[in-house]
mmCIF file of C-alpha atoms in Angstrom:
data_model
loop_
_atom_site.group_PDB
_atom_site.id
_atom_site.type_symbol
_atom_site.label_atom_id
_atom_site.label_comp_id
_atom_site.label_asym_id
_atom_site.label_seq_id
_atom_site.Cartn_x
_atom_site.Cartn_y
_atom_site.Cartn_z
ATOM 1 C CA UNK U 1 0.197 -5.425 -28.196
ATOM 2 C CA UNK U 2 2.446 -8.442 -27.416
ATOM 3 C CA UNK U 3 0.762 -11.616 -27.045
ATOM 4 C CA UNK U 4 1.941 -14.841 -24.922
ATOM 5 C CA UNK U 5 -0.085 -18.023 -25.283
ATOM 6 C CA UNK U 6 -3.125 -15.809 -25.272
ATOM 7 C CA UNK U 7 -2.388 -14.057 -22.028
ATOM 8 C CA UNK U 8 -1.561 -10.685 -22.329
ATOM 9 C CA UNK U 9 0.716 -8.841 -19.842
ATOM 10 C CA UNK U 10 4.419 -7.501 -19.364
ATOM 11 C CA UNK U 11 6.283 -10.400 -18.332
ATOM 12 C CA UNK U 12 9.266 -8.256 -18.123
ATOM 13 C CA UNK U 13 7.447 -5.347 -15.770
ATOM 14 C CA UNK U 14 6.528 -8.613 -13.180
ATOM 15 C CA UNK U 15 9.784 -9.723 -13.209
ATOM 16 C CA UNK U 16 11.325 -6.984 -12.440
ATOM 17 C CA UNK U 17 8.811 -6.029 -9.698
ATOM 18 C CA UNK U 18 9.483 -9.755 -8.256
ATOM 19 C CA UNK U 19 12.986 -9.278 -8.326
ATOM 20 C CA UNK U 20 13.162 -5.947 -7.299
ATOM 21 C CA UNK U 21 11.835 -7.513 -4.247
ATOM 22 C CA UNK U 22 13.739 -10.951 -3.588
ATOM 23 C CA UNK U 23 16.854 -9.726 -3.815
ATOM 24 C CA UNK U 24 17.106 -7.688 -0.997
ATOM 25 C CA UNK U 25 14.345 -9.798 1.432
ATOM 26 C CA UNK U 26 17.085 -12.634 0.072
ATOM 27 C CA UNK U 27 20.411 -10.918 1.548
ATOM 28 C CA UNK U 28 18.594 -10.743 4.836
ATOM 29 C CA UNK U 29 18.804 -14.806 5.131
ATOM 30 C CA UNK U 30 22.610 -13.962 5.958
ATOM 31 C CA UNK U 31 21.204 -12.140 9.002
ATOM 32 C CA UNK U 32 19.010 -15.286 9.775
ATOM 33 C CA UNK U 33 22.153 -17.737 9.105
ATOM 34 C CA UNK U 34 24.288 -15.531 11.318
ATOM 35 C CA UNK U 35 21.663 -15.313 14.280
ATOM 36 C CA UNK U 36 20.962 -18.456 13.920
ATOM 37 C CA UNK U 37 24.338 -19.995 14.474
ATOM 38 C CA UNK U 38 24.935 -17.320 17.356
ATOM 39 C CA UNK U 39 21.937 -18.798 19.008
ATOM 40 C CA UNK U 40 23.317 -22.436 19.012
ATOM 41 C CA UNK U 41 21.395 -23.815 16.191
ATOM 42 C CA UNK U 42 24.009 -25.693 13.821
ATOM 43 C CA UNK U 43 24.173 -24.857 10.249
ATOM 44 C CA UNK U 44 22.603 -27.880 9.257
ATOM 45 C CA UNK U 45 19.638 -27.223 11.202
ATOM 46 C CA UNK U 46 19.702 -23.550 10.388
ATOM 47 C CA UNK U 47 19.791 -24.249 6.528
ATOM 48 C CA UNK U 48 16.776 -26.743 7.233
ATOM 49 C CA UNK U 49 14.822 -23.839 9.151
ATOM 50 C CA UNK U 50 15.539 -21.809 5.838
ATOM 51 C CA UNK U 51 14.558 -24.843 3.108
ATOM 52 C CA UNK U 52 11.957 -26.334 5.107
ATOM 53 C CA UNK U 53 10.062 -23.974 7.179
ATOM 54 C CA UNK U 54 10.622 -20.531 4.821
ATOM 55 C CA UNK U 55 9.569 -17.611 6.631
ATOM 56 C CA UNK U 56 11.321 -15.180 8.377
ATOM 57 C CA UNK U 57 9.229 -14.070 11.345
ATOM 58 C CA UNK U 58 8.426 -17.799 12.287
ATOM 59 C CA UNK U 59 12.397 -18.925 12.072
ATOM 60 C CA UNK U 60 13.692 -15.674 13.625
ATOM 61 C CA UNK U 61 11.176 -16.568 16.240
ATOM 62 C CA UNK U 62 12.280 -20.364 16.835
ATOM 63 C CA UNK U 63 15.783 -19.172 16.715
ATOM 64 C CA UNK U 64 14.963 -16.627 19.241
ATOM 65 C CA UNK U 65 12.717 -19.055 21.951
ATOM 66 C CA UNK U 66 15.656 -21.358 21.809
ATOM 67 C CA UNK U 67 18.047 -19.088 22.384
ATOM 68 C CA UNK U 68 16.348 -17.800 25.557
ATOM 69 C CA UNK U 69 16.277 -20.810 27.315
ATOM 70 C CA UNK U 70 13.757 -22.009 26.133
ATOM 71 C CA UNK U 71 11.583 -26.084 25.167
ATOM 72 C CA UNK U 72 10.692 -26.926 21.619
ATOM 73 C CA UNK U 73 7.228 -26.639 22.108
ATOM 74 C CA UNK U 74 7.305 -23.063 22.738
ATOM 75 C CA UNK U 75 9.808 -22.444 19.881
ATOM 76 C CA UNK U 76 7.015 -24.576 18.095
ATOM 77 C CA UNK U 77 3.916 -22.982 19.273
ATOM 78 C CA UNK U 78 5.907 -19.386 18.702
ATOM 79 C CA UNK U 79 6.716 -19.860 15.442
ATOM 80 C CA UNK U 80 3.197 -21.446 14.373
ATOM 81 C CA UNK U 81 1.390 -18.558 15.763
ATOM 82 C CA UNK U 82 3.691 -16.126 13.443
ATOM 83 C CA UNK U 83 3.153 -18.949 10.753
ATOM 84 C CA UNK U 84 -1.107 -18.340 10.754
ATOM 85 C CA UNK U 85 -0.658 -15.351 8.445
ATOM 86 C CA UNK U 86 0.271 -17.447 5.697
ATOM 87 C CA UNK U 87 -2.470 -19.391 5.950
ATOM 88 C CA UNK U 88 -4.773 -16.316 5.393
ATOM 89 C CA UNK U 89 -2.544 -15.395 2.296
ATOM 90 C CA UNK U 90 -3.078 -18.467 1.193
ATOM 91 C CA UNK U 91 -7.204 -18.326 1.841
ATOM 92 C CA UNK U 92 -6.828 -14.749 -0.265
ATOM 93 C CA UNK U 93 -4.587 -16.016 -2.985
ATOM 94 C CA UNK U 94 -6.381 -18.929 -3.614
ATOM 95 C CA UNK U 95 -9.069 -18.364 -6.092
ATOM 96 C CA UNK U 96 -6.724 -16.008 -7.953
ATOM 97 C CA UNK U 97 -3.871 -18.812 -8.143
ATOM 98 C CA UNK U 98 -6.055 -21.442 -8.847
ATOM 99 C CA UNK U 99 -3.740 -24.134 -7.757
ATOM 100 C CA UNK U 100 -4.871 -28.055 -8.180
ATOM 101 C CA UNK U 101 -3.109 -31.076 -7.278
ATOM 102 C CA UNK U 102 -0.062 -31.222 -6.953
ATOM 103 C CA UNK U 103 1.361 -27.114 -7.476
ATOM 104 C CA UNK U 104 -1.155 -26.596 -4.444
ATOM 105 C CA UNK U 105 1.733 -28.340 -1.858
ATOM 106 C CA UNK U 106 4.220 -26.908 -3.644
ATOM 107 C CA UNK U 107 2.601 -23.189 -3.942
ATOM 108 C CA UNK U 108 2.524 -23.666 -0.516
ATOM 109 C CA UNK U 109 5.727 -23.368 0.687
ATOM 110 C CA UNK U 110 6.328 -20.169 -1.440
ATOM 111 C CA UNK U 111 2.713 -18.442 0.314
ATOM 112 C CA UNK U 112 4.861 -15.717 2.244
ATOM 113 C CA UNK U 113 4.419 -12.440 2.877
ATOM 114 C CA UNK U 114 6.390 -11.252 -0.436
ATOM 115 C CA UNK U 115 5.031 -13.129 -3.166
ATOM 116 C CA UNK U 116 1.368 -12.137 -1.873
ATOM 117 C CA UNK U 117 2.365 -9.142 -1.422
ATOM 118 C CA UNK U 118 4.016 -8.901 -5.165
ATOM 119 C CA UNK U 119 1.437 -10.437 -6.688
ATOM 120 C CA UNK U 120 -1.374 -7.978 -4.943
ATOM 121 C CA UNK U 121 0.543 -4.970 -6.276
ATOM 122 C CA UNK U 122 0.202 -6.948 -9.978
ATOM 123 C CA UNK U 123 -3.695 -6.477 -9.590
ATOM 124 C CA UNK U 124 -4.330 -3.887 -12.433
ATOM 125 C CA UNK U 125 -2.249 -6.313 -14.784
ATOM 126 C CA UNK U 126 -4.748 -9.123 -14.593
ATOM 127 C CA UNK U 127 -4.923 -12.124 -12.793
ATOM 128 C CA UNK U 128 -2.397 -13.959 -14.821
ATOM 129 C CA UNK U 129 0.544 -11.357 -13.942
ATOM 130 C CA UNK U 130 -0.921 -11.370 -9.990
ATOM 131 C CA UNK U 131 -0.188 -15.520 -10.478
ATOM 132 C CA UNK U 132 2.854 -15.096 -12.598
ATOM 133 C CA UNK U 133 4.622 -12.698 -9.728
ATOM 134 C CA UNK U 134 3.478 -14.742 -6.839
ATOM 135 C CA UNK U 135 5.194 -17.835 -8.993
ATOM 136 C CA UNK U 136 7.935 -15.835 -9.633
ATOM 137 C CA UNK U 137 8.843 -13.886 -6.196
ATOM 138 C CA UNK U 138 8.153 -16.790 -4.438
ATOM 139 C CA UNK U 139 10.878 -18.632 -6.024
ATOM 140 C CA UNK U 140 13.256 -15.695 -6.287
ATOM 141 C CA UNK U 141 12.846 -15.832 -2.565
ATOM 142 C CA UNK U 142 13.254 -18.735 -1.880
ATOM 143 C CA UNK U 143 16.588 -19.247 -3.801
ATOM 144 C CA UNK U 144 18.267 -16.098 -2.016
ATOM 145 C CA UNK U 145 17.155 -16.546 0.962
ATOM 146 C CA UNK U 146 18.624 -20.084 1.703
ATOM 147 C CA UNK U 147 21.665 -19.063 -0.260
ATOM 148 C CA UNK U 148 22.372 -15.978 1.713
ATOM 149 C CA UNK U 149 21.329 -17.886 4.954
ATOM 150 C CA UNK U 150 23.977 -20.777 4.501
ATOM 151 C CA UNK U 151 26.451 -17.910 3.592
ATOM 152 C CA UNK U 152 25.242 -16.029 7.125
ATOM 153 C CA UNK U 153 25.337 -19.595 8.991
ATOM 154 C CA UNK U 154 28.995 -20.144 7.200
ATOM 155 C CA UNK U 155 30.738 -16.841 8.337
ATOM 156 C CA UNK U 156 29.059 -16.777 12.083
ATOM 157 C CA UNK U 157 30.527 -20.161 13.086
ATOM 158 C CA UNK U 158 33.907 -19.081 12.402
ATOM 159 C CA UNK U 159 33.796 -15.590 14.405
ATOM 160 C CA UNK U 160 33.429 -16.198 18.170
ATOM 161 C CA UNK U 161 31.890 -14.615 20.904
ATOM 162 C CA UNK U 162 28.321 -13.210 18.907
ATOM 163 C CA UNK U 163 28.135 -10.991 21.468
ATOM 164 C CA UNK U 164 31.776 -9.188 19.873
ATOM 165 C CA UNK U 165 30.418 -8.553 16.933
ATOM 166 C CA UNK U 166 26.970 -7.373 17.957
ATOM 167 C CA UNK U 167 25.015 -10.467 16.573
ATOM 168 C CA UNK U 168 23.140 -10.570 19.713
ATOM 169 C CA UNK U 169 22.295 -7.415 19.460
ATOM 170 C CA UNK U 170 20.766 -7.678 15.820
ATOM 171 C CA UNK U 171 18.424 -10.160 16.522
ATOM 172 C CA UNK U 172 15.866 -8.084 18.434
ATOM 173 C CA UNK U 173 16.838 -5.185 15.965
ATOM 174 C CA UNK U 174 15.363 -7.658 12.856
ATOM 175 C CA UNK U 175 11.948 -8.568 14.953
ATOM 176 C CA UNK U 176 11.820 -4.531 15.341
ATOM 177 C CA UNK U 177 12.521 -4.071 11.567
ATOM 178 C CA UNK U 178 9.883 -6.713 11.038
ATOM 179 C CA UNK U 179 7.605 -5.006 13.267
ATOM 180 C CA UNK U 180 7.791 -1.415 12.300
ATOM 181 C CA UNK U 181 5.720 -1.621 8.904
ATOM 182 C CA UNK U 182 3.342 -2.925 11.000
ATOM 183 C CA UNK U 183 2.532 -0.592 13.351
ATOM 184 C CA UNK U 184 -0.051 1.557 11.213
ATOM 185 C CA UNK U 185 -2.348 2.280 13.379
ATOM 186 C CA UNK U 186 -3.126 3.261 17.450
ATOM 187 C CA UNK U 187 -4.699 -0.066 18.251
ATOM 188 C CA UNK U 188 -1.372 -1.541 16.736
ATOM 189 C CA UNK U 189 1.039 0.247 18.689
ATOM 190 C CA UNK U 190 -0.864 0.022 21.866
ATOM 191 C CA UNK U 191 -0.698 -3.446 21.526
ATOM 192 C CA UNK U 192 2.603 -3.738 20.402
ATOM 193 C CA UNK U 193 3.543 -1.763 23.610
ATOM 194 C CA UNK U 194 1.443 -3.278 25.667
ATOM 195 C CA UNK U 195 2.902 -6.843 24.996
ATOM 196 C CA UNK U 196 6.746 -5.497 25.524
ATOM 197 C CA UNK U 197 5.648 -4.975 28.762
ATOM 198 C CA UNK U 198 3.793 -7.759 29.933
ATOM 199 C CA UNK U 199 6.615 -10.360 28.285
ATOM 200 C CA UNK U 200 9.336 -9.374 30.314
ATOM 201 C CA UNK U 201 7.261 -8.716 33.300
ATOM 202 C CA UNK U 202 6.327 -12.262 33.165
ATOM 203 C CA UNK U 203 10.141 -13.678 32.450
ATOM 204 C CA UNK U 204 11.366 -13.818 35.812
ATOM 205 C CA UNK U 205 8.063 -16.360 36.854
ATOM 206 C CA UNK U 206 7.072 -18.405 33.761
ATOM 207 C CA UNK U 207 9.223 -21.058 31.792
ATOM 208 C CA UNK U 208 11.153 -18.934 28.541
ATOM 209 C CA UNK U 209 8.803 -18.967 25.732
ATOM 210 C CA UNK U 210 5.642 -18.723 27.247
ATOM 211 C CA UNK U 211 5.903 -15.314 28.296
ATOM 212 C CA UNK U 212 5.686 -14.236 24.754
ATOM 213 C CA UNK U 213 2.868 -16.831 23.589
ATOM 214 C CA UNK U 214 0.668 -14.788 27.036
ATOM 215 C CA UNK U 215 0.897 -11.386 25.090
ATOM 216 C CA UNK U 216 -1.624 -13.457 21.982
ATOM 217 C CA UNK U 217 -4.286 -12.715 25.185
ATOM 218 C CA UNK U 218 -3.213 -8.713 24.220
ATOM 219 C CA UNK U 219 -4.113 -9.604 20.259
ATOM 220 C CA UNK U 220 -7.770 -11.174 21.293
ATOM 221 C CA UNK U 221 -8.162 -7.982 24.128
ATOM 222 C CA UNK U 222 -7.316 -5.753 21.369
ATOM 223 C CA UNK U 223 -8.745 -7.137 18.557
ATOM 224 C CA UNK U 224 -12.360 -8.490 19.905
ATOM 225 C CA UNK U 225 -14.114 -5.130 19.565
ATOM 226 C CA UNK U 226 -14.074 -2.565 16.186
ATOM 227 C CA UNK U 227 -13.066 0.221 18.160
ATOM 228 C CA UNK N 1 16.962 -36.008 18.678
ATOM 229 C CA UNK N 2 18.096 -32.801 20.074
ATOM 230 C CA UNK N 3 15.529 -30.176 21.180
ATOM 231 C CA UNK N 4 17.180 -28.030 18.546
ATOM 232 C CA UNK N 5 16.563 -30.693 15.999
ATOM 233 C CA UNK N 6 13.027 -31.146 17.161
ATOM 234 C CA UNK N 7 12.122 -27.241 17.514
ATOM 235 C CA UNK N 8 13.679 -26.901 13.942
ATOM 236 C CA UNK N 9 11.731 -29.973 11.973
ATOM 237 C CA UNK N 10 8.343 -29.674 14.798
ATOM 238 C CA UNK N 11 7.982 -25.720 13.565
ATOM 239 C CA UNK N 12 8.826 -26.329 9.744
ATOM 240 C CA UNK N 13 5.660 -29.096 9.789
ATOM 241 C CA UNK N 14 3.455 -26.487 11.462
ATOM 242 C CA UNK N 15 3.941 -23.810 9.666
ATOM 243 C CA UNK N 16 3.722 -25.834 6.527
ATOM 244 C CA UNK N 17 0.785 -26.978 7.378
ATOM 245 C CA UNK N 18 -0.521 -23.567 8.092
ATOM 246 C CA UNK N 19 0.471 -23.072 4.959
ATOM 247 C CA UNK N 20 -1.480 -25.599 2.948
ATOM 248 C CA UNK N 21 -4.615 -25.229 5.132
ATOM 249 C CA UNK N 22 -5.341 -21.915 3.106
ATOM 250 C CA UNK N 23 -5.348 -24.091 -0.087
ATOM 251 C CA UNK N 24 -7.321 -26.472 1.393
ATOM 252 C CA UNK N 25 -10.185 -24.662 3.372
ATOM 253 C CA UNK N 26 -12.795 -22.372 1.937
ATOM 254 C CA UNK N 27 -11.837 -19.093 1.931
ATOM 255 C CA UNK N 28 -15.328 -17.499 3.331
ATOM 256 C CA UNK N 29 -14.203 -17.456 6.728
ATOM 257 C CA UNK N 30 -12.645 -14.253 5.747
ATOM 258 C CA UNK N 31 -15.096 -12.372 5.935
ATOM 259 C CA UNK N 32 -15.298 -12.368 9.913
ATOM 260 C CA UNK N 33 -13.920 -9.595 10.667
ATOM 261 C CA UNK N 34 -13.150 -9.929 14.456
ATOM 262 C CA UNK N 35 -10.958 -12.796 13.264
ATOM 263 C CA UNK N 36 -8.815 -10.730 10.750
ATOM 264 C CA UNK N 37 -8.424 -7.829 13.309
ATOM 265 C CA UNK N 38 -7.156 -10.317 15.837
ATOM 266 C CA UNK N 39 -5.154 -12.436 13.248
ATOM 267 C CA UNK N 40 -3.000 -8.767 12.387
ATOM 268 C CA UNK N 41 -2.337 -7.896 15.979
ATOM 269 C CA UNK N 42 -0.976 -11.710 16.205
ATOM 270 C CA UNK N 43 2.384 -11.259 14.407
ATOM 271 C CA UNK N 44 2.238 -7.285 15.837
ATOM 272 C CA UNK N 45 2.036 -8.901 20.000
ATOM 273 C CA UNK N 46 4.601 -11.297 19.183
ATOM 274 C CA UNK N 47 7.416 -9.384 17.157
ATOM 275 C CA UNK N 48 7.031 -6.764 20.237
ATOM 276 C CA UNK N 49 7.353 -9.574 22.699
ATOM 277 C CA UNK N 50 10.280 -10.957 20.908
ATOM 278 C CA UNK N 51 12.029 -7.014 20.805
ATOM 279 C CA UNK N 52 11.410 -6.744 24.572
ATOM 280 C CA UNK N 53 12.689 -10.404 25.351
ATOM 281 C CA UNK N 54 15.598 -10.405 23.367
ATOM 282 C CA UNK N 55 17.103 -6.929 24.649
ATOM 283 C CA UNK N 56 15.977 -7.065 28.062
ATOM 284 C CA UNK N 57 16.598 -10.612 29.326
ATOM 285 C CA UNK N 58 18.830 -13.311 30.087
ATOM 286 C CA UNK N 59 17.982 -16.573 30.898
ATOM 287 C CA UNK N 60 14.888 -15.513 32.988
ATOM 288 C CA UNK N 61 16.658 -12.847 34.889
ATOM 289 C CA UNK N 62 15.940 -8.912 33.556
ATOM 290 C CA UNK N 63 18.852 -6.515 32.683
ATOM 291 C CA UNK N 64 19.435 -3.282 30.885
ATOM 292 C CA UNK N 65 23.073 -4.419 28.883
ATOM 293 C CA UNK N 66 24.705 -3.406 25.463
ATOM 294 C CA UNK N 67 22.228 -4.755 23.380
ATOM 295 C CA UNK N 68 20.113 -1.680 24.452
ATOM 296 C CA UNK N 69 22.293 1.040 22.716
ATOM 297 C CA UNK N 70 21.718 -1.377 19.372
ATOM 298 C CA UNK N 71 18.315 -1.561 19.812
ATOM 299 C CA UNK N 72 17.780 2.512 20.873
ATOM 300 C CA UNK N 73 20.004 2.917 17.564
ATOM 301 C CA UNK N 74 17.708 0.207 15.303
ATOM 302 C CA UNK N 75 15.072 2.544 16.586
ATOM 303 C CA UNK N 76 16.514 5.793 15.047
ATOM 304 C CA UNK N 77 17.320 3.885 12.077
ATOM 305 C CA UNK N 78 13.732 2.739 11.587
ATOM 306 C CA UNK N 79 12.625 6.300 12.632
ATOM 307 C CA UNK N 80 14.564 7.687 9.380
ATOM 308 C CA UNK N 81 13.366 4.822 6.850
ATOM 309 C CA UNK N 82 16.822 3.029 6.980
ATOM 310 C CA UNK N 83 16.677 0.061 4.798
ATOM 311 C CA UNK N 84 16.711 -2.828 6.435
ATOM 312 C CA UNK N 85 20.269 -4.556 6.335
ATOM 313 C CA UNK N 86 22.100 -0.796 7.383
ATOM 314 C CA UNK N 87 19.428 -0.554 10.464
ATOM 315 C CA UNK N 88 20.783 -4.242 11.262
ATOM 316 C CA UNK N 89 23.825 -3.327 10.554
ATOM 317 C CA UNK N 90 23.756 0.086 12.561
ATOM 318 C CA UNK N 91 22.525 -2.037 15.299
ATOM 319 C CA UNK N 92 24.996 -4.709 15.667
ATOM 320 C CA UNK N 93 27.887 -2.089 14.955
ATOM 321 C CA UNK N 94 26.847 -0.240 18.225
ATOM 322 C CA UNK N 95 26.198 -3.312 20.499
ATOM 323 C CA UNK N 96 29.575 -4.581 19.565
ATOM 324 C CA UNK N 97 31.484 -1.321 20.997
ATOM 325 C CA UNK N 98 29.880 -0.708 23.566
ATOM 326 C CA UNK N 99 30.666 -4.564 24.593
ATOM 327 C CA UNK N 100 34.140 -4.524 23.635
ATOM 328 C CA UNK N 101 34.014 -1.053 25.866
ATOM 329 C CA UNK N 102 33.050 -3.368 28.277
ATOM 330 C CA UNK N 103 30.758 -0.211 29.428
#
């Protein structure tokens, strides 16, 4: 058996899990970049959603809120809401990653949905692969995504009309890819159903954005009792 | 600063701090389980609400346009386990026609 430093796993096997994963969640930035321009965000401030805020749902959401008319803080309060799951990744990760001062703020920008979900799948490797492919997909991520998203941003701002090339059309088709592996169960697809619904019955009488922060009263309806 | 400006930098500090909060708190408040169930149906209510709102609307006012036949034909995509980019793809491909069709 193959020993590094002591700890004892295939670096190689993580790796190529981790990348195996970044890669293609990294080409998808391009879709971000490109919605994001076709919504009227600059490609300045759609690189800075990608560097700074790093996580699809949450900028896909902003991007979207924006685009439909409507005020920061809903874009804000949208895309904080979507943001809460990584919090609870972090809460599970932590006592496996062990972070201390300062990797903790930086491990936190990289807590997404891939590299806890990487480094969950590492979990009959030991604890030091489950850290080593969080490290690792994080990173991966986070380098393709922002350089697939500038390369999205880049190409949309040349082309036009978005709504010629379908752009506007392939934002709600991402939150529905984002969606579907969700959807596992009744409760989840009731709810998801339920909260199509009431958000655009409530468009035509509340401000844009808060229709979709109302349908959070379908997640506490649905969620407050076991069955 | 521009609303955009502000919605962009405003949403990056939140979720950031979201972020580092699970680093920072104790991680025993897992184990109520009401608040896990309602934390998954968060992201579940809001992606829906942002499927609906994005094909359906525009600018408060509801309508039934091309982005419809992208989003019946994301659907079928997602229905066969289409990998991600082609059901974008598929989607945005269809849209665009049916625009420049001006149907």
């Amino acid at each position: 058996m193959r020993q590094n430093s002591g700890v004892s796993f295939d670096r190689r096997a993580v790796l190529r899990d981790s990348l195996s994963v970044s890669l293609p969640v990294g080409t998808y930035g391009a879709a971000f970049g490109a919605a994001s321009v076709a919504a009227g965000f600059s490609v300045a401030q759609t690189c800075a959603l990608s560097l700074l805020l790093f996580s699809g749902a949450s900028q896909f959401a902003v991007v979207g809120v924006m685009a439909a008319g409507g005020s920061a803080i809903s874009a804000i309060a949208t895309g904080g809401l979507l943001g809460i799951r990584n919090g609870l990744y972090a809460l599970r990760m932590s006592p496996i990653l062990k972070f201390s001062g300062i990797s903790k703020f930086l491990g936190a920008q990289i807590t997404i949905d891939e590299s806890t979900g990487v480094a969950l799948s590492q979990e009959s490797r030991g604890e030091p692969a489950m850290r080593y492919g969080f490290i690792s997909t994080g990173i991966g991520v986070f380098i393709f995504w922002n350089l697939f998203t500038l390369i999205g941003a880049v190409s949309a701002s040349s082309i036009g009309d978005p709504s010629m090339w379908g752009l506007d059309a392939a934002v709600p088709a991402a939150f529905l890819g984002l969606l579907w592996p969700r959807l596992e169960s009744n409760r989840k697809r009731f709810a998801a159903l339920f909260s199509a619904l009431l958000a655009i019955a409530l468009t035509p009488y509340l401000p844009a954005g808060l229709p979709i922060i109302a349908t959070v009263s379908i997640a506490l309806i649905f969620g407050w009792r076991s069955r | 600063m521009t609303s955009l400006w502000i919605a962009t930098l405003g949403a990056s500090l939140v979720c950031y701090l979201l972020k580092l909060a699970g680093f920072l708190i104790p991680s025993s408040i897992l184990s109520k389980p009401r608040l896990v169930r309602i934390n998954e149906l968060i992201p579940v209510v809001l992606l829906s609400s942002l499927v609906s709102i994005q094909t359906f609307t525009s600018e408060s006012e509801l309508l039934i346009d091309h982005r419809m036949g992208g989003l019946i034909v994301a659907f079928i995509a997602l229905k066969f386990k289409a990998p991600f980019p082609i059901m974008m793809l598929a989607a945005a491909f269809t849209s665009a026609i049916i625009y420049r069709l001006g149907i």
